[in-house]
Coordinates of C-alpha atoms in Angstrom, one line a residue:
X1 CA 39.2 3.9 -43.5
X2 CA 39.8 4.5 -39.7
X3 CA 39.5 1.7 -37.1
X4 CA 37.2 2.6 -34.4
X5 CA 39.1 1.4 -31.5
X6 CA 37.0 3.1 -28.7
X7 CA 36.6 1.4 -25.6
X8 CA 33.0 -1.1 -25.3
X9 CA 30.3 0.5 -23.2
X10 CA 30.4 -0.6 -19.2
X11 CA 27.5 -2.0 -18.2
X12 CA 25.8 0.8 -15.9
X13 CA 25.8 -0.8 -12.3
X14 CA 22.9 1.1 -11.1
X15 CA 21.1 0.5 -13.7
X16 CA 21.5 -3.2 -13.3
X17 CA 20.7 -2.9 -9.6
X18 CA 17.3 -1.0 -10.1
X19 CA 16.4 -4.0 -12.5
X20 CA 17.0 -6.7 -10.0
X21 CA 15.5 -4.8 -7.3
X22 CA 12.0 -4.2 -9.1
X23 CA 12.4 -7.9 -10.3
X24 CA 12.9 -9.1 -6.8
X25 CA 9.6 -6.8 -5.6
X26 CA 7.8 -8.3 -8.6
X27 CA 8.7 -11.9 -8.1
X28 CA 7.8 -11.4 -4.2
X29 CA 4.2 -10.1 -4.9
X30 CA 3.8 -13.0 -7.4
X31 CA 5.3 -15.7 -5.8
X32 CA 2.6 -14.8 -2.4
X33 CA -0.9 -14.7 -4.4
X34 CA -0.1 -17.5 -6.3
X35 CA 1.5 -19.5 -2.8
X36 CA 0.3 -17.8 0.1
X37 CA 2.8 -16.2 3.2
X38 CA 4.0 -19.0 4.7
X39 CA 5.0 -21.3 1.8
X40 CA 7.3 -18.0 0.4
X41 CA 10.6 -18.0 0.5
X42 CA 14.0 -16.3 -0.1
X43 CA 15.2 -18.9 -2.1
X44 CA 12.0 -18.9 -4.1
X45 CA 12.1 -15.1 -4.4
X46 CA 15.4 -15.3 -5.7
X47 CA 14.8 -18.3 -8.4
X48 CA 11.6 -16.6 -9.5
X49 CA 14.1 -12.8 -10.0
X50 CA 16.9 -14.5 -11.3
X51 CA 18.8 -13.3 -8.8
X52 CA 21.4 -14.7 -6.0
X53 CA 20.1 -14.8 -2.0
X54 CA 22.7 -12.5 -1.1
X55 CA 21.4 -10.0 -3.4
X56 CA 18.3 -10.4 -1.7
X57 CA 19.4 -10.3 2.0
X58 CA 22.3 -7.2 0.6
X59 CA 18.9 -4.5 0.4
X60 CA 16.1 -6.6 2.4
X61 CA 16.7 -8.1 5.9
X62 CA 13.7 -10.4 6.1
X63 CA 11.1 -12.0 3.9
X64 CA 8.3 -9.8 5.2
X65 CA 10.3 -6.3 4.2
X66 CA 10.6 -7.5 0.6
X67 CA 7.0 -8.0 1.0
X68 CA 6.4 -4.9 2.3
X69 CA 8.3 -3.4 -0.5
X70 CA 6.4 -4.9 -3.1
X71 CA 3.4 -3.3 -2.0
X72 CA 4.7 -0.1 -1.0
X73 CA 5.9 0.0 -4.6
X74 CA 2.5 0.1 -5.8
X75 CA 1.3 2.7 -3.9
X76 CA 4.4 4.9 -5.2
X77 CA 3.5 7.8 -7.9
X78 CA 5.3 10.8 -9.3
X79 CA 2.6 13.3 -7.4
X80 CA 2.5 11.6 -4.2
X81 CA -0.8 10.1 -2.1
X82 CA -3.3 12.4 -3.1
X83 CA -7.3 12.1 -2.8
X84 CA -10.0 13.1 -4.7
X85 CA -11.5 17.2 -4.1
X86 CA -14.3 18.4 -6.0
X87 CA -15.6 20.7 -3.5
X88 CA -18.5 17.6 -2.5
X89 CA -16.7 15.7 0.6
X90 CA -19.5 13.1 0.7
X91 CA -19.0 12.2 -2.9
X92 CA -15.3 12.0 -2.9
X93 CA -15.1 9.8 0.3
X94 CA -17.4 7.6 -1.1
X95 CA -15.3 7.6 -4.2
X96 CA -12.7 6.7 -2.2
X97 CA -14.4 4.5 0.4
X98 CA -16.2 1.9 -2.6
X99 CA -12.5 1.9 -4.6
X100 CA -10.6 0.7 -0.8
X101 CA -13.6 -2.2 -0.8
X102 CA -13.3 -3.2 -3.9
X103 CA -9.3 -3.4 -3.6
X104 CA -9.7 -5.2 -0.1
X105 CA -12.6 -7.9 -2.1
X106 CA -9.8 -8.4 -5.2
X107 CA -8.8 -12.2 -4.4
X108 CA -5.2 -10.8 -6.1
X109 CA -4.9 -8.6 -3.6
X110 CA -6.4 -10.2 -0.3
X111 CA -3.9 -13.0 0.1
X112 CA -0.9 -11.1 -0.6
X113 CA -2.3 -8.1 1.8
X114 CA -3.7 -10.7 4.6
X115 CA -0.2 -12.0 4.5
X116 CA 1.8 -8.6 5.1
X117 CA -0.8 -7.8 8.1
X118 CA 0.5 -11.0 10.1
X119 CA 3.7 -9.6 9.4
X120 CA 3.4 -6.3 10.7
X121 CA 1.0 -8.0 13.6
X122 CA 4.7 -10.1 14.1
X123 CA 7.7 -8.0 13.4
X124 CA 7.2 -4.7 15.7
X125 CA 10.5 -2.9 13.1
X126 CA 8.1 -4.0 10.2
X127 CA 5.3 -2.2 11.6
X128 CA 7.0 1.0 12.3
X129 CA 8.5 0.9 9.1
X130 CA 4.5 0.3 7.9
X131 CA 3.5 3.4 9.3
X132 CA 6.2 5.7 8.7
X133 CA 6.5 4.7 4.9
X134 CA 2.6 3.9 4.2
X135 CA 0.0 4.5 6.4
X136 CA 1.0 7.8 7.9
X137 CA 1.8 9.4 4.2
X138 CA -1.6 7.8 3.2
X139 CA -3.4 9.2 6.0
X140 CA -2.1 12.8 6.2
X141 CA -3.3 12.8 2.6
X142 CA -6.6 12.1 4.2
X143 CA -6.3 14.2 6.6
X144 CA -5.7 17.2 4.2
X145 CA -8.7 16.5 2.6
X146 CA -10.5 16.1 5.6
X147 CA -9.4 19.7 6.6
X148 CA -10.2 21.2 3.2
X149 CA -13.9 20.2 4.1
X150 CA -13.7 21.5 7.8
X151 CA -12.4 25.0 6.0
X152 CA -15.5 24.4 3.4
X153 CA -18.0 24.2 6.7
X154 CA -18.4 20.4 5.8
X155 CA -17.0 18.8 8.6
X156 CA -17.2 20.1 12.4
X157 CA -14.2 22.4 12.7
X158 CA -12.8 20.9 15.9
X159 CA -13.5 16.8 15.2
X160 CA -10.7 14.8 15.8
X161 CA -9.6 13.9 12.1
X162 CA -7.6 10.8 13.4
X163 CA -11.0 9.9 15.2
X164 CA -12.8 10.7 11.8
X165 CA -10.5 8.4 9.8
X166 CA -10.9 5.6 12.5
X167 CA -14.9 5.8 12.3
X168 CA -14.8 5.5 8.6
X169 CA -11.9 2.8 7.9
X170 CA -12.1 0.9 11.2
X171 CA -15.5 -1.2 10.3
X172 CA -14.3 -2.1 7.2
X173 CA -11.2 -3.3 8.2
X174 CA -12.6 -5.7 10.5
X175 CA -15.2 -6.9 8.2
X176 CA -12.5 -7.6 5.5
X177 CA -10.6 -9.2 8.5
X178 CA -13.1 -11.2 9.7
X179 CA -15.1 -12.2 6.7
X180 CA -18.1 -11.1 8.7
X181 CA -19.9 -9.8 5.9
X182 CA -19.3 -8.5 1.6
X183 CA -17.5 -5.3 0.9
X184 CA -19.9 -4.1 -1.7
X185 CA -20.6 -0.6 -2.7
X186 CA -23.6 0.2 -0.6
X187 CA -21.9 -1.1 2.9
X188 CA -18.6 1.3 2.0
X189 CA -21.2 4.4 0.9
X190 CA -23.2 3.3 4.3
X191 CA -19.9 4.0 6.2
X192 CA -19.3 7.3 5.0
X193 CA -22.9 8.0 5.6
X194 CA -22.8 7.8 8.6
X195 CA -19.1 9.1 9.5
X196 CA -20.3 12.5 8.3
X197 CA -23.6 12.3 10.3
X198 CA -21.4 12.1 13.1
X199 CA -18.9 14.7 12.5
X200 CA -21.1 17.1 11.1
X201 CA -20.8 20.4 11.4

């Protein structure tokens, strides 16, 4: 019988790194719904991962870019940001529209997402990192769709689409902000209501 005397597996470094990494993100999100912003730390981060601080500070240089990576994890899929085209522009916005107020009404998602806005509002590098990595993929998807109607005769060929996106998102933003008011299913259809009856061709 011959001895097998190859050499033990290595443990795969990157492999190991990607692990900590999503257990860092994960641990982040967790550690601010169940605490809130301001009681979050990198020490706690890095207890809850099982990971060192200097792992940590190695891929993140503030608390509020780990938290920004947390969520821009979520929004990460295979295909990209893409929205919703049947060929009816009123029924996939409000698709769209009534899925955005539920998110923003989730108490799971309002105090981590409240606490990445002071952030951005805070750190001017966060928020340019924000809008290059987030919102400006998120809404040139929107703004795709937004053209596919204007080529359907949906939307007034020459409205602003950043104006567009502003009339329809901006209210209920600030009423989520606020608090001034629910983010039920009829106020996010009323939006995109009257959005179109603006921009209408």
């Amino acid at each position: 019988m011959l001895l097998d005397v190859s050499q033990p597996k290595k443990p795969n470094p990157a492999r190991r790194s990607e692990r900590s990494r999503r257990a860092v993100l994960d641990a982040a999100r967790e550690l601010v719904s169940e605490l809130g912003y301001a009681k979050v730390s990198i020490e706690a981060i890095a207890a809850r991962a099982g990971v060192g601080k200097q792992t940590i500070y190695r891929w993140w240089p503030s608390k509020g870019a780990v938290i920004f990576d947390s969520f821009l994890e979520l929004s990460r899929g295979e295909e990209g940001v893409r929205l919703p085209d049947t060929g009816d522009l009123e029924a996939d916005l409000r698709a769209v529209m009534r899925a955005t107020a539920a998110e923003f009404a989730d108490p799971a998602f309002e105090a981590p997402i409240r606490a990445l806005n002071m952030e951005i509002i805070a750190d001017p590098a966060l928020a340019a990192q924000y809008r290059e990595k987030l919102a400006g993929p998120v809404d040139e998807a929107k703004k795709e769709r937004l053209r596919a109607a204007q080529r359907a005769g949906q939307l007034a060929p020459d409205a602003d689409l950043d104006l567009v996106l502003e009339v329809l998102y901006a209210p209920l933003y600030q009423r989520w902000l606020h608090r001034s008011g629910p983010l039920t299913p009829q106020y996010a259809d009323a939006l995109v209501k009257t959005t179109l009856r603006a921009f209408a061709p």
